[in-house]
């Protein structure tokens, strides 16, 4: 990844987000900014800014005593984030009906197809990007500013936190539902596709409810790496990074 064009804060943010989502920074681990800065080879300022962004994304929790810890994702969090994301995304898709064109329908179907293909190939970052692009495309077509604002906040809070969830068991559910929604978009239009998308989110939420008790912590993804893999920013991600604090 090329970090020449990003600030140190953005590079630190990406690195810490990656470490949280892969389990290199374990759930509940304390985020001591001075120590993180020393390990990553940067000043405290970009680390402090990055941690503030991670708090807004829900990946880090700020405690009353001003300590900051990696969020422990509970099953209830996964259920509620998925449910709320579905409610808003389905609403956005429904509201494209008044403005959508045949070209729009092809584009939306293509993004869902890419999401499914990337999920099946194990490219979760690529799948996440396709999913975000689908949401943004719906918002652009729907032309509803308040809905756009609410969905973007929800996507920002959910997309990274749900990235901590081990998705292997639900991959095929997501992929099949996305592919079916894509076909319906082109064959039958927005209303039927929105109904199928709503059913997909309902099926995922039901599976999450049944998987484990709501207050149980979500186990780390199988791709989680041991703490020994933690590395300075220059070695892990920021090679050649310009000093752009």
PDB file of N, CA, C and O in Angstrom, residues 7-53:
ATOM      1  N   UNK A   7      -1.414  11.259   5.218  1.00  0.00           N
ATOM      2  CA  UNK A   7      -0.774  11.846   6.391  1.00  0.00           C
ATOM      3  C   UNK A   7      -0.356  10.752   7.360  1.00  0.00           C
ATOM      4  O   UNK A   7      -0.790   9.597   7.257  1.00  0.00           O
ATOM      5  N   UNK A   8       0.469  11.112   8.321  1.00  0.00           N
ATOM      6  CA  UNK A   8       0.859  10.144   9.345  1.00  0.00           C
ATOM      7  C   UNK A   8      -0.364   9.682  10.136  1.00  0.00           C
ATOM      8  O   UNK A   8      -0.459   8.511  10.510  1.00  0.00           O
ATOM      9  N   UNK A   9      -1.270  10.600  10.413  1.00  0.00           N
ATOM     10  CA  UNK A   9      -2.481  10.196  11.142  1.00  0.00           C
ATOM     11  C   UNK A   9      -3.235   9.116  10.378  1.00  0.00           C
ATOM     12  O   UNK A   9      -3.683   8.113  10.952  1.00  0.00           O
ATOM     13  N   UNK A  10      -3.386   9.286   9.047  1.00  0.00           N
ATOM     14  CA  UNK A  10      -4.104   8.293   8.265  1.00  0.00           C
ATOM     15  C   UNK A  10      -3.365   6.966   8.221  1.00  0.00           C
ATOM     16  O   UNK A  10      -3.984   5.892   8.281  1.00  0.00           O
ATOM     17  N   UNK A  11      -2.030   7.026   8.132  1.00  0.00           N
ATOM     18  CA  UNK A  11      -1.240   5.796   8.124  1.00  0.00           C
ATOM     19  C   UNK A  11      -1.354   5.065   9.462  1.00  0.00           C
ATOM     20  O   UNK A  11      -1.508   3.841   9.508  1.00  0.00           O
ATOM     21  N   UNK A  12      -1.272   5.810  10.558  1.00  0.00           N
ATOM     22  CA  UNK A  12      -1.405   5.216  11.887  1.00  0.00           C
ATOM     23  C   UNK A  12      -2.807   4.635  12.050  1.00  0.00           C
ATOM     24  O   UNK A  12      -2.979   3.534  12.593  1.00  0.00           O
ATOM     25  N   UNK A  13      -3.824   5.357  11.593  1.00  0.00           N
ATOM     26  CA  UNK A  13      -5.206   4.881  11.681  1.00  0.00           C
ATOM     27  C   UNK A  13      -5.361   3.543  10.969  1.00  0.00           C
ATOM     28  O   UNK A  13      -5.940   2.594  11.511  1.00  0.00           O
ATOM     29  N   UNK A  14      -4.852   3.446   9.748  1.00  0.00           N
ATOM     30  CA  UNK A  14      -4.963   2.194   9.003  1.00  0.00           C
ATOM     31  C   UNK A  14      -4.241   1.048   9.713  1.00  0.00           C
ATOM     32  O   UNK A  14      -4.744  -0.078   9.772  1.00  0.00           O
ATOM     33  N   UNK A  15      -3.058   1.358  10.226  1.00  0.00           N
ATOM     34  CA  UNK A  15      -2.285   0.319  10.894  1.00  0.00           C
ATOM     35  C   UNK A  15      -2.981  -0.178  12.159  1.00  0.00           C
ATOM     36  O   UNK A  15      -3.110  -1.387  12.376  1.00  0.00           O
ATOM     37  N   UNK A  16      -3.447   0.744  12.997  1.00  0.00           N
ATOM     38  CA  UNK A  16      -4.107   0.333  14.236  1.00  0.00           C
ATOM     39  C   UNK A  16      -5.429  -0.369  13.951  1.00  0.00           C
ATOM     40  O   UNK A  16      -5.774  -1.348  14.621  1.00  0.00           O
ATOM     41  N   UNK A  17      -6.166   0.115  12.954  1.00  0.00           N
ATOM     42  CA  UNK A  17      -7.424  -0.543  12.587  1.00  0.00           C
ATOM     43  C   UNK A  17      -7.149  -1.974  12.140  1.00  0.00           C
ATOM     44  O   UNK A  17      -7.863  -2.911  12.521  1.00  0.00           O
ATOM     45  N   UNK A  18      -6.111  -2.152  11.338  1.00  0.00           N
ATOM     46  CA  UNK A  18      -5.741  -3.490  10.880  1.00  0.00           C
ATOM     47  C   UNK A  18      -5.373  -4.385  12.058  1.00  0.00           C
ATOM     48  O   UNK A  18      -5.803  -5.551  12.118  1.00  0.00           O
ATOM     49  N   UNK A  19      -4.604  -3.863  12.989  1.00  0.00           N
ATOM     50  CA  UNK A  19      -4.176  -4.662  14.138  1.00  0.00           C
ATOM     51  C   UNK A  19      -5.360  -5.066  15.009  1.00  0.00           C
ATOM     52  O   UNK A  19      -5.395  -6.172  15.553  1.00  0.00           O
ATOM     53  N   UNK A  20      -6.351  -4.188  15.129  1.00  0.00           N
ATOM     54  CA  UNK A  20      -7.540  -4.513  15.917  1.00  0.00           C
ATOM     55  C   UNK A  20      -8.365  -5.574  15.209  1.00  0.00           C
ATOM     56  O   UNK A  20      -8.815  -6.554  15.815  1.00  0.00           O
ATOM     57  N   UNK A  21      -8.572  -5.397  13.899  1.00  0.00           N
ATOM     58  CA  UNK A  21      -9.451  -6.309  13.171  1.00  0.00           C
ATOM     59  C   UNK A  21      -8.843  -7.694  12.988  1.00  0.00           C
ATOM     60  O   UNK A  21      -9.577  -8.667  12.831  1.00  0.00           O
ATOM     61  N   UNK A  22      -7.528  -7.801  13.013  1.00  0.00           N
ATOM     62  CA  UNK A  22      -6.892  -9.112  12.875  1.00  0.00           C
ATOM     63  C   UNK A  22      -6.590  -9.756  14.218  1.00  0.00           C
ATOM     64  O   UNK A  22      -6.141 -10.898  14.275  1.00  0.00           O
ATOM     65  N   UNK A  23      -6.817  -9.018  15.309  1.00  0.00           N
ATOM     66  CA  UNK A  23      -6.562  -9.571  16.621  1.00  0.00           C
ATOM     67  C   UNK A  23      -5.149  -9.369  17.115  1.00  0.00           C
ATOM     68  O   UNK A  23      -4.776  -9.879  18.176  1.00  0.00           O
ATOM     69  N   UNK A  24      -4.335  -8.636  16.354  1.00  0.00           N
ATOM     70  CA  UNK A  24      -2.982  -8.336  16.835  1.00  0.00           C
ATOM     71  C   UNK A  24      -3.042  -7.461  18.092  1.00  0.00           C
ATOM     72  O   UNK A  24      -2.237  -7.622  19.006  1.00  0.00           O
ATOM     73  N   UNK A  25      -3.989  -6.523  18.108  1.00  0.00           N
ATOM     74  CA  UNK A  25      -4.339  -5.809  19.337  1.00  0.00           C
ATOM     75  C   UNK A  25      -5.603  -6.474  19.865  1.00  0.00           C
ATOM     76  O   UNK A  25      -6.663  -6.389  19.253  1.00  0.00           O
ATOM     77  N   UNK A  26      -5.483  -7.163  20.974  1.00  0.00           N
ATOM     78  CA  UNK A  26      -6.567  -8.002  21.456  1.00  0.00           C
ATOM     79  C   UNK A  26      -7.712  -7.179  22.044  1.00  0.00           C
ATOM     80  O   UNK A  26      -7.492  -6.087  22.581  1.00  0.00           O
ATOM     81  N   UNK A  27      -8.951  -7.697  21.969  1.00  0.00           N
ATOM     82  CA  UNK A  27     -10.072  -7.038  22.627  1.00  0.00           C
ATOM     83  C   UNK A  27      -9.780  -6.800  24.101  1.00  0.00           C
ATOM     84  O   UNK A  27      -9.296  -7.691  24.801  1.00  0.00           O
ATOM     85  N   UNK A  28     -10.034  -5.578  24.569  1.00  0.00           N
ATOM     86  CA  UNK A  28      -9.767  -5.216  25.953  1.00  0.00           C
ATOM     87  C   UNK A  28      -8.376  -4.667  26.190  1.00  0.00           C
ATOM     88  O   UNK A  28      -8.096  -4.157  27.280  1.00  0.00           O
ATOM     89  N   UNK A  29      -7.503  -4.754  25.188  1.00  0.00           N
ATOM     90  CA  UNK A  29      -6.136  -4.253  25.360  1.00  0.00           C
ATOM     91  C   UNK A  29      -6.153  -2.740  25.548  1.00  0.00           C
ATOM     92  O   UNK A  29      -6.885  -2.015  24.876  1.00  0.00           O
ATOM     93  N   UNK A  30      -5.329  -2.261  26.472  1.00  0.00           N
ATOM     94  CA  UNK A  30      -5.259  -0.828  26.735  1.00  0.00           C
ATOM     95  C   UNK A  30      -4.484  -0.132  25.614  1.00  0.00           C
ATOM     96  O   UNK A  30      -3.453  -0.625  25.159  1.00  0.00           O
ATOM     97  N   UNK A  31      -4.988   0.999  25.172  1.00  0.00           N
ATOM     98  CA  UNK A  31      -4.356   1.790  24.112  1.00  0.00           C
ATOM     99  C   UNK A  31      -3.594   2.941  24.772  1.00  0.00           C
ATOM    100  O   UNK A  31      -4.179   4.004  25.062  1.00  0.00           O
ATOM    101  N   UNK A  32      -2.326   2.731  25.038  1.00  0.00           N
ATOM    102  CA  UNK A  32      -1.494   3.762  25.656  1.00  0.00           C
ATOM    103  C   UNK A  32      -0.790   4.510  24.534  1.00  0.00           C
ATOM    104  O   UNK A  32       0.099   3.960  23.865  1.00  0.00           O
ATOM    105  N   UNK A  33      -1.181   5.761  24.332  1.00  0.00           N
ATOM    106  CA  UNK A  33      -0.761   6.484  23.140  1.00  0.00           C
ATOM    107  C   UNK A  33       0.750   6.663  23.055  1.00  0.00           C
ATOM    108  O   UNK A  33       1.338   6.553  21.966  1.00  0.00           O
ATOM    109  N   UNK A  34       1.401   6.928  24.184  1.00  0.00           N
ATOM    110  CA  UNK A  34       2.858   7.110  24.187  1.00  0.00           C
ATOM    111  C   UNK A  34       3.552   5.827  23.743  1.00  0.00           C
ATOM    112  O   UNK A  34       4.502   5.853  22.944  1.00  0.00           O
ATOM    113  N   UNK A  35       3.079   4.691  24.236  1.00  0.00           N
ATOM    114  CA  UNK A  35       3.686   3.413  23.869  1.00  0.00           C
ATOM    115  C   UNK A  35       3.428   3.083  22.406  1.00  0.00           C
ATOM    116  O   UNK A  35       4.317   2.579  21.702  1.00  0.00           O
ATOM    117  N   UNK A  36       2.214   3.359  21.929  1.00  0.00           N
ATOM    118  CA  UNK A  36       1.905   3.115  20.524  1.00  0.00           C
ATOM    119  C   UNK A  36       2.778   3.977  19.617  1.00  0.00           C
ATOM    120  O   UNK A  36       3.289   3.510  18.588  1.00  0.00           O
ATOM    121  N   UNK A  37       2.947   5.240  19.996  1.00  0.00           N
ATOM    122  CA  UNK A  37       3.762   6.152  19.198  1.00  0.00           C
ATOM    123  C   UNK A  37       5.201   5.651  19.112  1.00  0.00           C
ATOM    124  O   UNK A  37       5.816   5.669  18.037  1.00  0.00           O
ATOM    125  N   UNK A  38       5.737   5.189  20.244  1.00  0.00           N
ATOM    126  CA  UNK A  38       7.113   4.686  20.255  1.00  0.00           C
ATOM    127  C   UNK A  38       7.250   3.451  19.367  1.00  0.00           C
ATOM    128  O   UNK A  38       8.218   3.318  18.606  1.00  0.00           O
ATOM    129  N   UNK A  39       6.284   2.548  19.445  1.00  0.00           N
ATOM    130  CA  UNK A  39       6.357   1.331  18.639  1.00  0.00           C
ATOM    131  C   UNK A  39       6.230   1.626  17.152  1.00  0.00           C
ATOM    132  O   UNK A  39       6.914   1.030  16.316  1.00  0.00           O
ATOM    133  N   UNK A  40       5.330   2.556  16.801  1.00  0.00           N
ATOM    134  CA  UNK A  40       5.088   2.868  15.397  1.00  0.00           C
ATOM    135  C   UNK A  40       6.108   3.845  14.821  1.00  0.00           C
ATOM    136  O   UNK A  40       6.130   4.088  13.616  1.00  0.00           O
ATOM    137  N   UNK A  41       6.912   4.436  15.681  1.00  0.00           N
ATOM    138  CA  UNK A  41       7.943   5.334  15.198  1.00  0.00           C
ATOM    139  C   UNK A  41       7.430   6.690  14.759  1.00  0.00           C
ATOM    140  O   UNK A  41       7.957   7.293  13.817  1.00  0.00           O
ATOM    141  N   UNK A  42       6.378   7.183  15.446  1.00  0.00           N
ATOM    142  CA  UNK A  42       5.812   8.502  15.128  1.00  0.00           C
ATOM    143  C   UNK A  42       5.642   9.272  16.435  1.00  0.00           C
ATOM    144  O   UNK A  42       5.828   8.736  17.518  1.00  0.00           O
ATOM    145  N   UNK A  43       5.252  10.541  16.318  1.00  0.00           N
ATOM    146  CA  UNK A  43       4.976  11.327  17.512  1.00  0.00           C
ATOM    147  C   UNK A  43       3.607  10.953  18.079  1.00  0.00           C
ATOM    148  O   UNK A  43       2.828  10.230  17.456  1.00  0.00           O
ATOM    149  N   UNK A  44       3.306  11.468  19.256  1.00  0.00           N
ATOM    150  CA  UNK A  44       2.046  11.129  19.919  1.00  0.00           C
ATOM    151  C   UNK A  44       0.843  11.742  19.187  1.00  0.00           C
ATOM    152  O   UNK A  44      -0.245  11.168  19.183  1.00  0.00           O
ATOM    153  N   UNK A  45       1.035  12.897  18.549  1.00  0.00           N
ATOM    154  CA  UNK A  45      -0.097  13.615  17.948  1.00  0.00           C
ATOM    155  C   UNK A  45      -0.872  12.772  16.932  1.00  0.00           C
ATOM    156  O   UNK A  45      -2.104  12.649  17.043  1.00  0.00           O
ATOM    157  N   UNK A  46      -0.236  12.171  15.913  1.00  0.00           N
ATOM    158  CA  UNK A  46      -1.025  11.365  14.972  1.00  0.00           C
ATOM    159  C   UNK A  46      -1.652  10.140  15.612  1.00  0.00           C
ATOM    160  O   UNK A  46      -2.731   9.704  15.187  1.00  0.00           O
ATOM    161  N   UNK A  47      -1.013   9.597  16.655  1.00  0.00           N
ATOM    162  CA  UNK A  47      -1.601   8.456  17.362  1.00  0.00           C
ATOM    163  C   UNK A  47      -2.861   8.893  18.096  1.00  0.00           C
ATOM    164  O   UNK A  47      -3.898   8.226  18.035  1.00  0.00           O
ATOM    165  N   UNK A  48      -2.790  10.046  18.774  1.00  0.00           N
ATOM    166  CA  UNK A  48      -3.960  10.552  19.498  1.00  0.00           C
ATOM    167  C   UNK A  48      -5.117  10.805  18.520  1.00  0.00           C
ATOM    168  O   UNK A  48      -6.278  10.481  18.812  1.00  0.00           O
ATOM    169  N   UNK A  49      -4.823  11.389  17.372  1.00  0.00           N
ATOM    170  CA  UNK A  49      -5.857  11.662  16.374  1.00  0.00           C
ATOM    171  C   UNK A  49      -6.438  10.372  15.816  1.00  0.00           C
ATOM    172  O   UNK A  49      -7.654  10.255  15.610  1.00  0.00           O
ATOM    173  N   UNK A  50      -5.584   9.384  15.573  1.00  0.00           N
ATOM    174  CA  UNK A  50      -6.049   8.105  15.052  1.00  0.00           C
ATOM    175  C   UNK A  50      -6.926   7.379  16.066  1.00  0.00           C
ATOM    176  O   UNK A  50      -7.965   6.810  15.713  1.00  0.00           O
ATOM    177  N   UNK A  51      -6.531   7.403  17.333  1.00  0.00           N
ATOM    178  CA  UNK A  51      -7.328   6.744  18.373  1.00  0.00           C
ATOM    179  C   UNK A  51      -8.695   7.411  18.502  1.00  0.00           C
ATOM    180  O   UNK A  51      -9.716   6.736  18.680  1.00  0.00           O
ATOM    181  N   UNK A  52      -8.751   8.739  18.383  1.00  0.00           N
ATOM    182  CA  UNK A  52     -10.042   9.439  18.416  1.00  0.00           C
ATOM    183  C   UNK A  52     -10.944   8.964  17.280  1.00  0.00           C
ATOM    184  O   UNK A  52     -12.161   8.778  17.461  1.00  0.00           O
ATOM    185  N   UNK A  53     -10.361   8.746  16.101  1.00  0.00           N
ATOM    186  CA  UNK A  53     -11.140   8.242  14.963  1.00  0.00           C
ATOM    187  C   UNK A  53     -11.612   6.815  15.229  1.00  0.00           C
ATOM    188  O   UNK A  53     -12.754   6.460  14.909  1.00  0.00           O
TER     189      UNK A  53
END
